[in-house]
Tab-separated table of C-alpha atoms in Angstrom:
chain	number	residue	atom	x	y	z
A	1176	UNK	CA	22.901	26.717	-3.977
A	1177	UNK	CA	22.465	22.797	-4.607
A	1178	UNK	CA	24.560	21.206	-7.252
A	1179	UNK	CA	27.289	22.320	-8.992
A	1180	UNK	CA	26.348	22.186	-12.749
A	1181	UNK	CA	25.606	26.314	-13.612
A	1182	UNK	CA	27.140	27.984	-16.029
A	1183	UNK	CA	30.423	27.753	-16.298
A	1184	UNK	CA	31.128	31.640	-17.072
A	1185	UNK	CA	30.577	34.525	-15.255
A	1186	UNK	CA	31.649	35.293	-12.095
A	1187	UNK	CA	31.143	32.074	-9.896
A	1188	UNK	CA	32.598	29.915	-12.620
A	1189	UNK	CA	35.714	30.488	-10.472
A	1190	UNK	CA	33.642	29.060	-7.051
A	1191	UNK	CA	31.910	26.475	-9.184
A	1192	UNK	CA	35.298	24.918	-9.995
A	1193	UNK	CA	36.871	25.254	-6.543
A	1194	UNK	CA	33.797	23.440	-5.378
A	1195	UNK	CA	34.262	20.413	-7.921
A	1196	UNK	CA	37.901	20.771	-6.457
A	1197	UNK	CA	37.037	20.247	-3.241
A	1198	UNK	CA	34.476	17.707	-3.754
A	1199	UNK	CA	37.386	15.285	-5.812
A	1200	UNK	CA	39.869	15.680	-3.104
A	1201	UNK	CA	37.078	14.958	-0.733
A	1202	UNK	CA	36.413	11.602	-2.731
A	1203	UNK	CA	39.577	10.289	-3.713
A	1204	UNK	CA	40.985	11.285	-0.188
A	1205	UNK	CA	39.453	8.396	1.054
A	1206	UNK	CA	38.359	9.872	4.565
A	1207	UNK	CA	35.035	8.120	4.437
A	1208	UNK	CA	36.735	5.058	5.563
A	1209	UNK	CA	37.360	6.740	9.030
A	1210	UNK	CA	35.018	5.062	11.300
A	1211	UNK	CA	34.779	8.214	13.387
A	1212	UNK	CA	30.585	8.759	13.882
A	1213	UNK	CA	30.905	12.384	12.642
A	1214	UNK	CA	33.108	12.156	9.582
A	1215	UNK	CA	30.392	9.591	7.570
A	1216	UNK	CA	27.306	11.380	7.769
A	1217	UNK	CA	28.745	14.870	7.154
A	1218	UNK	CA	31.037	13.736	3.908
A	1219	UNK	CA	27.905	11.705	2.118
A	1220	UNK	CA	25.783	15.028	3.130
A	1221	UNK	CA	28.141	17.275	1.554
A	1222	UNK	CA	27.990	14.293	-1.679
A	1223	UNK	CA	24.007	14.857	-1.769
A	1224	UNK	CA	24.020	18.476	-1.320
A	1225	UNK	CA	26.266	19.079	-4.063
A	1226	UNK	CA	24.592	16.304	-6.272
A	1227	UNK	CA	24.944	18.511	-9.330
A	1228	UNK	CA	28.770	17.444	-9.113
A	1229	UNK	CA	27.803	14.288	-10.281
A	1230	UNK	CA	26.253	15.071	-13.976
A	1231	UNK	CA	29.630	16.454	-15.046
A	1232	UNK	CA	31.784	14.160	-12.994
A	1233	UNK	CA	30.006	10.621	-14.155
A	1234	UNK	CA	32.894	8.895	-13.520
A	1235	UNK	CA	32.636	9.404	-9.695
A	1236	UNK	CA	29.312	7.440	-9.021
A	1237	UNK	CA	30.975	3.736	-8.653
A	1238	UNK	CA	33.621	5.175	-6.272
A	1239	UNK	CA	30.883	7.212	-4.074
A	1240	UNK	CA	28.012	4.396	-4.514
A	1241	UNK	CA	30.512	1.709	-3.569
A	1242	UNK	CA	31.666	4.128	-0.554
A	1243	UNK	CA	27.824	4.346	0.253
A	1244	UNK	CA	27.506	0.188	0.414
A	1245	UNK	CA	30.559	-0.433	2.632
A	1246	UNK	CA	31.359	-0.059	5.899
A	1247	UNK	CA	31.382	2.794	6.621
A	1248	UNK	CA	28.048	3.921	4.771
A	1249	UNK	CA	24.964	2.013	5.228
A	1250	UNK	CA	26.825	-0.919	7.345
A	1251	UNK	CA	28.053	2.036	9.743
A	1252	UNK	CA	29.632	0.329	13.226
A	1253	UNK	CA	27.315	2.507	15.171
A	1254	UNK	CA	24.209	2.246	15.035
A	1255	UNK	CA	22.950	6.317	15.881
A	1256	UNK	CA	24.843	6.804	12.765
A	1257	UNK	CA	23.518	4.007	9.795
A	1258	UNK	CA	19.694	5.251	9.838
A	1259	UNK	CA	20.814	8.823	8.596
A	1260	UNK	CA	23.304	6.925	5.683
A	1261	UNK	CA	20.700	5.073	4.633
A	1262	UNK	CA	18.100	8.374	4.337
A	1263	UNK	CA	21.612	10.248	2.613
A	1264	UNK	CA	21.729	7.239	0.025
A	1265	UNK	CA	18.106	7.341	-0.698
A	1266	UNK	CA	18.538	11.261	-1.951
A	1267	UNK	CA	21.305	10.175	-3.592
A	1268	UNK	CA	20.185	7.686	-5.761
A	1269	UNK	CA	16.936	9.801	-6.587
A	1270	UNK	CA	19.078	12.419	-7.768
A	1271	UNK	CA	20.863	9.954	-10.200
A	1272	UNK	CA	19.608	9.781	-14.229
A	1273	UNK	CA	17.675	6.600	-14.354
A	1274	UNK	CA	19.526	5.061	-17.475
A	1275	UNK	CA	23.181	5.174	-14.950
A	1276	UNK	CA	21.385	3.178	-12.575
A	1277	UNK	CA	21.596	0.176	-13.995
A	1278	UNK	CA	24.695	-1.354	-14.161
A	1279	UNK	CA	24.989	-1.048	-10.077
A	1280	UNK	CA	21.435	-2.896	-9.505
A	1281	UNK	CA	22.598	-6.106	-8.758
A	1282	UNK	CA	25.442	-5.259	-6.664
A	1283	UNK	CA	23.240	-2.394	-4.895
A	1284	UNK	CA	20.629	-5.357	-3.934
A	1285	UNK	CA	23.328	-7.454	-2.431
A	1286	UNK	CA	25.036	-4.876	-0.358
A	1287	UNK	CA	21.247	-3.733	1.199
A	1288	UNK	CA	19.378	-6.800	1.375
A	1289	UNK	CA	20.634	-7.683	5.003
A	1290	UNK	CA	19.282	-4.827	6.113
A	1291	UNK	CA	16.171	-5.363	4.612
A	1292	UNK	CA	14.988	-7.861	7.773
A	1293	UNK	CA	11.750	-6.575	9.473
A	1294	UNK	CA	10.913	-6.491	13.155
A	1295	UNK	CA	8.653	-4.545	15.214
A	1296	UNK	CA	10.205	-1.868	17.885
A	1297	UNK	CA	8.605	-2.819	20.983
A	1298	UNK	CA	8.212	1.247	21.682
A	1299	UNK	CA	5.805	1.636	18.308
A	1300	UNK	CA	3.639	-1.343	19.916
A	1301	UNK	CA	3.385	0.688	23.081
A	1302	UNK	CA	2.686	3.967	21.412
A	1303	UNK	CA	0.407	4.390	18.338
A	1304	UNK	CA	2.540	5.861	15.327
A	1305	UNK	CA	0.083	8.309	14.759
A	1306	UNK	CA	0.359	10.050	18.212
A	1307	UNK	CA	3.726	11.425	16.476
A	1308	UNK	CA	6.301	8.832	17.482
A	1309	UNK	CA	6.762	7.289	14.047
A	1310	UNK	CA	7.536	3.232	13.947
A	1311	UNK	CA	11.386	3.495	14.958
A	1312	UNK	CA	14.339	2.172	12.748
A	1313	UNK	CA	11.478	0.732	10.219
A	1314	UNK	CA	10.526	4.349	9.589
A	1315	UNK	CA	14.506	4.438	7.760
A	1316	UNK	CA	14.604	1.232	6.323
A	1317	UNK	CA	11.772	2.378	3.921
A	1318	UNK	CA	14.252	4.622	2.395
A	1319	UNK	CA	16.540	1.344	1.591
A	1320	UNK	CA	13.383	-0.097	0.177
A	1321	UNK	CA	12.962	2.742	-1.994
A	1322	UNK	CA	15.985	3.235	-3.143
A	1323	UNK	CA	16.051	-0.638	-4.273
A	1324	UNK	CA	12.639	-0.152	-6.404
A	1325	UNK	CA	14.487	3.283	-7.844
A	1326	UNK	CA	17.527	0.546	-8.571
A	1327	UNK	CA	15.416	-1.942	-10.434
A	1328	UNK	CA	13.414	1.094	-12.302
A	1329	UNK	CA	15.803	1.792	-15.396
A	1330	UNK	CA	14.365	0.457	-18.587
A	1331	UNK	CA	18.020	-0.729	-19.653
A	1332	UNK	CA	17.997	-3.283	-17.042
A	1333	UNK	CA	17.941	-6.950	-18.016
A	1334	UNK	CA	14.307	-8.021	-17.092
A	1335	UNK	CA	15.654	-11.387	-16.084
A	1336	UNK	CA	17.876	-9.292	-13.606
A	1337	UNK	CA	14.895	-7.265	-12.503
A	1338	UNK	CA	13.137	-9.997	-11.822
A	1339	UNK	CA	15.579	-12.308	-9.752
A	1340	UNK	CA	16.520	-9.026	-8.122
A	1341	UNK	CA	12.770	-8.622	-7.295
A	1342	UNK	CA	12.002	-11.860	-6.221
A	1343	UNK	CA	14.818	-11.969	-3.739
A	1344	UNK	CA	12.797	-8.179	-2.259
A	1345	UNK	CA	9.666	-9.687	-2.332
A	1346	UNK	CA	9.215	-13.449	-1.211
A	1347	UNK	CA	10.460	-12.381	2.516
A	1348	UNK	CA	7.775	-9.812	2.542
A	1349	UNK	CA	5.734	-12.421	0.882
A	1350	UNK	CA	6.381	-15.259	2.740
A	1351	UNK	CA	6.303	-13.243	6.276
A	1352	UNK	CA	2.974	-11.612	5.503
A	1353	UNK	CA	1.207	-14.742	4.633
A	1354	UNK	CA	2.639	-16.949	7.446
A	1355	UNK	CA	1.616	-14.433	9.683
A	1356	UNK	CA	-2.003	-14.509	8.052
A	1357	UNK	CA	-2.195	-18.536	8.225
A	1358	UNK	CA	-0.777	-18.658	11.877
A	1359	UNK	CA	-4.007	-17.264	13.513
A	1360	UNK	CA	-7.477	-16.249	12.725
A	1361	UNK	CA	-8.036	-13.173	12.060
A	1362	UNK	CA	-10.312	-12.669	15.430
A	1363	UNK	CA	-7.109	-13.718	17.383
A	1364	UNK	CA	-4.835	-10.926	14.921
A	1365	UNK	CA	-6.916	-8.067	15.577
A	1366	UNK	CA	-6.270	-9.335	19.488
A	1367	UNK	CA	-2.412	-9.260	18.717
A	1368	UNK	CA	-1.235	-5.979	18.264
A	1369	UNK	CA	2.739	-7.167	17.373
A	1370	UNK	CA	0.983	-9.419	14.369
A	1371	UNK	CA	-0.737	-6.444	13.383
A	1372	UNK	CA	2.588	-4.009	13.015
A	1373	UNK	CA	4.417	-6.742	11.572
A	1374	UNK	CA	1.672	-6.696	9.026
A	1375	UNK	CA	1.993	-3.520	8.607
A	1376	UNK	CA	5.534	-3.371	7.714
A	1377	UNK	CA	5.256	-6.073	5.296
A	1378	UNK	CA	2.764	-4.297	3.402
A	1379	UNK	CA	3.982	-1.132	3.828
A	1380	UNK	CA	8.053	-2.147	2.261
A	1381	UNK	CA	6.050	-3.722	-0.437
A	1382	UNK	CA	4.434	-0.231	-1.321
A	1383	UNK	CA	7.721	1.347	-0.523
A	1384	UNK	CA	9.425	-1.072	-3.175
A	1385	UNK	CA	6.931	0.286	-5.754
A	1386	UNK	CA	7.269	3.531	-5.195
A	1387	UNK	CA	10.473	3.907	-6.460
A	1388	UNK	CA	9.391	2.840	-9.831
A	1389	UNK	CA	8.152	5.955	-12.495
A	1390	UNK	CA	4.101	6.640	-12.546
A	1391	UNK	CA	2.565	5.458	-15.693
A	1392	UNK	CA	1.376	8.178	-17.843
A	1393	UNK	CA	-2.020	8.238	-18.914
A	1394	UNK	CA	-3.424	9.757	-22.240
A	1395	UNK	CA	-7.171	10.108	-23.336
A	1396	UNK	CA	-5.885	8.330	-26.470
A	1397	UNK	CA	-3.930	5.580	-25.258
A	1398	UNK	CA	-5.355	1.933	-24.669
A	1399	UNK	CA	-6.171	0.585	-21.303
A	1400	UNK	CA	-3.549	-2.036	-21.686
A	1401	UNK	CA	-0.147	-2.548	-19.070
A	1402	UNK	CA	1.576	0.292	-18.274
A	1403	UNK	CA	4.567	0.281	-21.344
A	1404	UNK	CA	7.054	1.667	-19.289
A	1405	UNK	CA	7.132	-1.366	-17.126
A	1406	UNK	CA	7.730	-5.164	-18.395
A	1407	UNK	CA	5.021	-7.625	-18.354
A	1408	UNK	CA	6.542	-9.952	-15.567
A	1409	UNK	CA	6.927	-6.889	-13.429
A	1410	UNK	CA	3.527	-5.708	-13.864
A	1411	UNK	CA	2.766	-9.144	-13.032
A	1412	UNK	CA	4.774	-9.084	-10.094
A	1413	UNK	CA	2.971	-5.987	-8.746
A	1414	UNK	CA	-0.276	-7.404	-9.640
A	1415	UNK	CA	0.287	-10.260	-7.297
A	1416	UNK	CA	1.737	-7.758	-4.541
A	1417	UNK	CA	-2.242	-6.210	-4.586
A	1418	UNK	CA	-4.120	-9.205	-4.454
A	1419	UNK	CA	-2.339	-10.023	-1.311
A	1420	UNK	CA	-3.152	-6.698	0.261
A	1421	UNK	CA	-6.450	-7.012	-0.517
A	1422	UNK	CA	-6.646	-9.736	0.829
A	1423	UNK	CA	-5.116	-8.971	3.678
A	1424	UNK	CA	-7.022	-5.825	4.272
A	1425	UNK	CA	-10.349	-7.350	3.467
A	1426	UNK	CA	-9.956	-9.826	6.318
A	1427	UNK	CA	-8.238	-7.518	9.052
A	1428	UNK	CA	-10.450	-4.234	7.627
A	1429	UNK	CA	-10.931	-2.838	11.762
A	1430	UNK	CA	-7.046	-2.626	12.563
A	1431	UNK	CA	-6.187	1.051	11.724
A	1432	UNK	CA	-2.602	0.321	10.918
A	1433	UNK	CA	-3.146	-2.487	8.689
A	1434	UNK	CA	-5.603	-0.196	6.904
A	1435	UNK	CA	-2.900	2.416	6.348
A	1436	UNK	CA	-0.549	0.486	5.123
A	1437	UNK	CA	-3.259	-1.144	2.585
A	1438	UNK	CA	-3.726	2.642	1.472
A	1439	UNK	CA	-0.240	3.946	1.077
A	1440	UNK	CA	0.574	0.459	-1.042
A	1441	UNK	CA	-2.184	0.465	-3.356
A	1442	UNK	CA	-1.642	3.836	-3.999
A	1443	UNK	CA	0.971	3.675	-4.721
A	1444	UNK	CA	0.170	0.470	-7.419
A	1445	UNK	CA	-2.161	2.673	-8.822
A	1446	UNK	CA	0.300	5.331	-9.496
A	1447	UNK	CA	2.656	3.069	-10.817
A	1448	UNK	CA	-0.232	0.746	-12.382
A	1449	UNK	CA	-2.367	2.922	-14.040
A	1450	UNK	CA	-5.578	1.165	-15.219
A	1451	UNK	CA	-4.461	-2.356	-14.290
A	1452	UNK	CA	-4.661	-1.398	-10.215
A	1453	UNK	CA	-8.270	-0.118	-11.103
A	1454	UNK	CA	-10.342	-3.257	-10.052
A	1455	UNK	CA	-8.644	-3.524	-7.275
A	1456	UNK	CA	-10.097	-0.012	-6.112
A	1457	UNK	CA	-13.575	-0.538	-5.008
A	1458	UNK	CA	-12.491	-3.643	-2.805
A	1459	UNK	CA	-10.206	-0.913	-1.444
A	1460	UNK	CA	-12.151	1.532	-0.304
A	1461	UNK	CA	-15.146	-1.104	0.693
A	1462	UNK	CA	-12.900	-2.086	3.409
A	1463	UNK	CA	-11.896	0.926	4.188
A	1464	UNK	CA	-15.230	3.156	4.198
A	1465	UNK	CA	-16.545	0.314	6.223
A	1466	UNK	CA	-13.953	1.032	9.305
A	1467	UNK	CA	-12.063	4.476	8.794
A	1468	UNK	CA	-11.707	7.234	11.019
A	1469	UNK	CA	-12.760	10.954	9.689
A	1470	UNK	CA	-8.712	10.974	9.042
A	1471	UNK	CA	-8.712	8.235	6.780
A	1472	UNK	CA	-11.543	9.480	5.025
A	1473	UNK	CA	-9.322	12.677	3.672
A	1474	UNK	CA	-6.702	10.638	2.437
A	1475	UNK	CA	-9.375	8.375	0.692
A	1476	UNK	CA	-11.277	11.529	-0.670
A	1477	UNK	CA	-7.496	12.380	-1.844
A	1478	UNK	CA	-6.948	9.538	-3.781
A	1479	UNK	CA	-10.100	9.034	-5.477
A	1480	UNK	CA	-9.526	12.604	-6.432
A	1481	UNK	CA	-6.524	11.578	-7.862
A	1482	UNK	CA	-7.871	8.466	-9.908
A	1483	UNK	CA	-10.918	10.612	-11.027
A	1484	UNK	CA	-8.407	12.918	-12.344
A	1485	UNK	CA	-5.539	10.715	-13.453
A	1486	UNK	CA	-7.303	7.961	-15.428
A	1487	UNK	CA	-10.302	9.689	-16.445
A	1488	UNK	CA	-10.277	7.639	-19.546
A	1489	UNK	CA	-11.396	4.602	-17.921
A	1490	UNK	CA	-12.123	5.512	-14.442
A	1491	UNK	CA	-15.819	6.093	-15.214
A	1492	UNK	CA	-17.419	2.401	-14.308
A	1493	UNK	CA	-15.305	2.416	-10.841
A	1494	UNK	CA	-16.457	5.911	-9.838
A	1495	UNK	CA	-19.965	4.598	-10.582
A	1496	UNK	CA	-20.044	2.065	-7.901
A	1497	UNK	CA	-18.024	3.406	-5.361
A	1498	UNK	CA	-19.415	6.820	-5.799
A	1499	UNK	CA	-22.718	5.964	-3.137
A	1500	UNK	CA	-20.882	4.203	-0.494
A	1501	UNK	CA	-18.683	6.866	-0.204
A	1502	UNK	CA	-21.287	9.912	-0.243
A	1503	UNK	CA	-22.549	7.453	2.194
A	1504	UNK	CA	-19.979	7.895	5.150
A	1505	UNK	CA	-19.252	11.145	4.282
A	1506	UNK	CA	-22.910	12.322	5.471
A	1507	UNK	CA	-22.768	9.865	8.073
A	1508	UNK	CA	-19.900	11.622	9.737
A	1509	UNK	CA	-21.410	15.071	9.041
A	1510	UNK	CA	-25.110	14.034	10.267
A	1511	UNK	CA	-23.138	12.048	13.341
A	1512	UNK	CA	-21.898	15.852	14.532
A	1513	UNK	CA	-24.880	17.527	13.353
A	1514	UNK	CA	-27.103	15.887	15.707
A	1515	UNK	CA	-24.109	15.585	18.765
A	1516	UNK	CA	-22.015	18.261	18.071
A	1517	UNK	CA	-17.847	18.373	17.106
A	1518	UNK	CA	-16.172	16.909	20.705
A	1519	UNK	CA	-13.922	19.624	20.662
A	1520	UNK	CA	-11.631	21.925	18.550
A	1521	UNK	CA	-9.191	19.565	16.728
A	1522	UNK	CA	-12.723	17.452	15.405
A	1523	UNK	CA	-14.374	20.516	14.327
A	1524	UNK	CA	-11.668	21.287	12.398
A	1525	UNK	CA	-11.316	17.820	11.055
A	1526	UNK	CA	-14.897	18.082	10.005
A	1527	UNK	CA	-14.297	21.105	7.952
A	1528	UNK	CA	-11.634	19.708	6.464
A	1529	UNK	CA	-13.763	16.658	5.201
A	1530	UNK	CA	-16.298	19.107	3.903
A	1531	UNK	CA	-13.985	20.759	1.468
A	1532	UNK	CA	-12.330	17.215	0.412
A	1533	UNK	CA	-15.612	15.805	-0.313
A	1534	UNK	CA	-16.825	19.042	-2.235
A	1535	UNK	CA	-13.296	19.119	-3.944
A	1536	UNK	CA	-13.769	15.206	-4.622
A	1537	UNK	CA	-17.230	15.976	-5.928
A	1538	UNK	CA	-15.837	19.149	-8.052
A	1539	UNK	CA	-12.970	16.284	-9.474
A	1540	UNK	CA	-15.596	14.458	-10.820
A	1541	UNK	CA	-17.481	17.256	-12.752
A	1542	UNK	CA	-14.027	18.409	-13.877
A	1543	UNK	CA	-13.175	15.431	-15.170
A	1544	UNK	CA	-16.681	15.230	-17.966
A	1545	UNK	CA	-17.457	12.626	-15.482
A	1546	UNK	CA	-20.835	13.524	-14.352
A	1547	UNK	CA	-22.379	11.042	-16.061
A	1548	UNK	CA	-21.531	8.849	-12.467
A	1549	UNK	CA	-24.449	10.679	-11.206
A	1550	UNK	CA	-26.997	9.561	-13.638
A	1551	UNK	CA	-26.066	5.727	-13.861
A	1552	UNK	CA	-28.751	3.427	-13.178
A	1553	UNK	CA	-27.858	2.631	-9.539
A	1554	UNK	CA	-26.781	6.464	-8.549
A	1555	UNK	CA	-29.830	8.313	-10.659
A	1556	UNK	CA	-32.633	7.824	-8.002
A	1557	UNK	CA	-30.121	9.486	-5.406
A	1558	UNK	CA	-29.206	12.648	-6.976
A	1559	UNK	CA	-31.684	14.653	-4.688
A	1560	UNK	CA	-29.789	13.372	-1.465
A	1561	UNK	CA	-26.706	13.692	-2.820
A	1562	UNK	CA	-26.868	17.451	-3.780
A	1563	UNK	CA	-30.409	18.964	-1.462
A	1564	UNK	CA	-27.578	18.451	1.402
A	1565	UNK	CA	-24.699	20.497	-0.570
A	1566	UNK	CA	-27.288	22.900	-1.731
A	1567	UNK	CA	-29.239	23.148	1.340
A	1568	UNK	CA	-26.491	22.899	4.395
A	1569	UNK	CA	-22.519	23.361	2.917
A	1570	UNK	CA	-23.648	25.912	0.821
A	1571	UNK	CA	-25.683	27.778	3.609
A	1572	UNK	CA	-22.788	27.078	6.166
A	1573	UNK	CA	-21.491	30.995	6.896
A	1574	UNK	CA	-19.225	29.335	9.444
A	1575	UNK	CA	-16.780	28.338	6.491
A	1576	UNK	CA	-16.653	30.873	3.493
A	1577	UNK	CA	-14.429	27.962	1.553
A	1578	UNK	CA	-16.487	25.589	2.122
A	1579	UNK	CA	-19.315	27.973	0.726
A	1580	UNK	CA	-17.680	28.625	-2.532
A	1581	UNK	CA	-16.468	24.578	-3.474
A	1582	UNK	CA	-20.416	24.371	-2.632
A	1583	UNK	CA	-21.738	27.178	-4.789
A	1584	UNK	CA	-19.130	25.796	-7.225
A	1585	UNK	CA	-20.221	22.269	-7.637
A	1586	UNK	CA	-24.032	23.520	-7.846
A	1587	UNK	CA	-22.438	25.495	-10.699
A	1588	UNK	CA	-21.005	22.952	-12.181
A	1589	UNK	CA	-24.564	20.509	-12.038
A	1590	UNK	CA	-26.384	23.499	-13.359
A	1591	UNK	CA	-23.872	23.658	-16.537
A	1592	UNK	CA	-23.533	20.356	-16.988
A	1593	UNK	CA	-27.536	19.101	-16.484
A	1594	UNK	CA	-29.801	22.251	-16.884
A	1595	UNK	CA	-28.585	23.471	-19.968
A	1596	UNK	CA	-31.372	21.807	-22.423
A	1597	UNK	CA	-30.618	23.147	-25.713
A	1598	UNK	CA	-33.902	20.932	-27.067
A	1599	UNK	CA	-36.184	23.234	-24.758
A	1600	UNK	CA	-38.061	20.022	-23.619
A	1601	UNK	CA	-38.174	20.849	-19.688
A	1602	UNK	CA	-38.486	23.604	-17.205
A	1603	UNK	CA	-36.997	23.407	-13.600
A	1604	UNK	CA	-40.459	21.866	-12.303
A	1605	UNK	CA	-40.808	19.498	-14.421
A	1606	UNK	CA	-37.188	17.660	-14.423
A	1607	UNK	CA	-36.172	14.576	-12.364
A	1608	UNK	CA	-33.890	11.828	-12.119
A	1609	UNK	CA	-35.113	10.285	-15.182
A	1610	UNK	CA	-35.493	13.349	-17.214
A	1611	UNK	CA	-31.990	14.206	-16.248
A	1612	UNK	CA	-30.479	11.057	-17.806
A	1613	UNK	CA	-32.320	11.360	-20.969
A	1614	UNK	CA	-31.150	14.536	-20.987
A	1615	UNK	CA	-27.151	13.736	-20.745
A	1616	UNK	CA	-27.710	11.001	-23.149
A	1617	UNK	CA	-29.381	13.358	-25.657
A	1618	UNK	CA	-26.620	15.886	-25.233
A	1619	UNK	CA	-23.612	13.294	-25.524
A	1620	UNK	CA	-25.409	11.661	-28.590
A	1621	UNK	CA	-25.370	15.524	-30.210
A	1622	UNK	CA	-21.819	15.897	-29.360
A	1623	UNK	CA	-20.858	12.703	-30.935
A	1624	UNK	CA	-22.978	13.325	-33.607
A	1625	UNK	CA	-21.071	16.990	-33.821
């Protein structure tokens, strides 16, 4: 098993202690220093799969972290060997308690920061990473990226620290993104496919930074005020990190790549945001809905899901407006193959998947008590076309019995939420759009009132 903290009676408490044993001779032997390619990467896997060693043995993270920063860890002489180091010190750090973190951030920064320099592999230009191939060495250096936003985390860190340390992360990534923006028009980057990985990195370390921070918790009581487990320059920091990508992505919205990377990063800001990254999300997905692929659209489906979900307190106006041009493509892709027909297997399936995201998206919403979206001023005349197609097609669809039931589940949910009329003023005939609203309002002013 992982670790080495059980119990320390009963019958392995014997093998738990030969294992610490074995571990401290490993460390103290000082073998890592052997430049040998196979001794490195199997003595900081043994550190990482034993990582339980380390919550009794405190004491032994400065020798093993300083071990991880030298040489022979992520500054390895060969160069088959440093890439799997630097994925070995990623797990270890994550496996760390956040408040011991600290007092190695600065040093940690130093040592990794040379290998922080971006370039494009010539193969990823010549093969599309998401035929499988992955964007070469980058692909690991996200893991050093990580690993420095998991450094700069700990709320016992000296903000002034946290934020030189930050700076000297983010004005490369910065600096390179926007020179790269103000060296061509965007016409001429969409035409230059190195520009556009190089982009793509850029934005995609920056999300990669954030991620290692904590995700803000949200409560129904709390305000919608700065996350409080992060600073107010950091927030800051972050803030100005997503105005760039949206910037960025609004102008080069048709490259794919530079579209995922604007995805994964301000995700991950509104993970790590809460309801400061809000605004920032219907300039999001209006680039992307304009441009995305049936793939995309999952992951987008996914994340709104997520905010619906997540920050239901205040999430409410932002699900209003984006909540049409989203329904929007997602018919447009199913009305696309209902009238051509899915090109082959691997698209019908991809269709079938976007019919249970959307209904699981439009479930999310009436899960969350946020079904008044629906009957807002600029989404009320719509409900028929929204839901005749659920009710009419997704629901009728034998082909897919899941998709069937997240259908007959959301007209479940509409019926509960809208067609209950405890006042007795209407009758199926007789309600529409506008009867529906005065409906919900009448309802939520009785449960206030209640």
């Amino acid at each position: 098993p992982n670790g080495t903290s059980s119990s320390s009676t009963g019958p392995g408490a014997s093998a738990i202690a030969s294992l610490k044993d074995l571990l401290t001779m490993m460390i103290q032997s000082g073998i890592v220093r052997s430049s040998h390619p196979a001794i490195a990467p199997m003595y900081f896997e043994n550190l990482v799969r034993f990582g339980g060693y380390f919550e009794a043995e405190r004491e032994a993270v400065a020798p093993v972290l300083m071990s991880f920063l030298g040489a022979t860890g992520i500054h390895h002489p060969y160069n088959s060997v440093r890439p799997r180091i630097w994925y070995f010190l990623h797990r270890f750090v994550k496996q760390l308690p956040n408040s011991a973190l600290a007092v190695y951030s600065s040093d940690f920064v130093s040592a990794v920061v040379g290998l922080l320099k971006i370039s494009v592999d010539p193969a990823a230009i010549a093969t599309p990473a998401d035929a499988g191939s992955g964007y070469g060495l980058f692909d690991s250096q996200l893991f050093l990226f990580e690993a420095c936003g998991m450094m700069l985390a700990p709320a016992n860190l000296d903000d002034s620290t946290r934020m030189a340390l930050l700076q000297h992360l983010f004005d490369p990534l910065f600096s390179g993104a926007q020179n790269l923006m103000n060296s061509k028009s965007a016409d001429q980057l969409l035409q230059d496919p190195r520009a556009l990985l190089q982009i793509h990195h850029y934005l995609t370390a920056i999300g990669s930074i954030v991620k290692g921070f904590p995700d803000v918790r949200v409560e129904k009581t709390a305000s919608a005020s700065a996350p409080d487990h992060l600073t107010a320059s950091t927030v800051q920091v972050f803030l100005k990190a997503a105005d760039m990508c949206v910037a960025i992505l609004e102008a080069l919205r048709n490259s794919q790549v530079v579209r995922e990377a604007a995805r994964f990063t301000l995700s991950r800001m509104l993970s790590v945001l809460g309801a400061e990254a809000l605004p920032y999300l219907p300039r999001l997905i209006d680039s992307l809905a304009s441009s995305c692929a049936v793939e995309e659209l999952l992951d987008l489906l996914g994340l709104l899901g997520l905010a619906v979900f997540k920050f239901k307190p205040y999430v409410a106006p932002t699900a209003s407006e984006l909540l049409l041009p989203v329904i929007s493509k997602v018919y447009g892709f199913l009305d696309q193959v209902a009238q051509n027909g899915a090109a082959g297997t691997d698209e019908a399936v991809l269709l079938q998947d976007l019919r249970k995201a959307y209904l699981t998206w439009i479930a999310a919403i009436f899960n969350s008590d946020l079904d008044s979206v629906f009957l807002a001023p600029q989404n009320a005349q719509h409900i028929v076309t929204i839901f005749q197609p659920i009710a009419t097609q997704l629901a009728a669809d034998q082909s897919s019995p899941q998709s069937q039931r997240l259908a007959f589940g959301v007209i479940s949910k509409a019926v509960q939420a809208w067609l209950v009329d405890p006042m007795g003023w209407h009758t199926l005939a007789t309600l529409t759009p506008s009867a529906l609203a005065a409906l919900s309002s009448s309802s939520a002013a009785s449960g206030d009132a209640s």
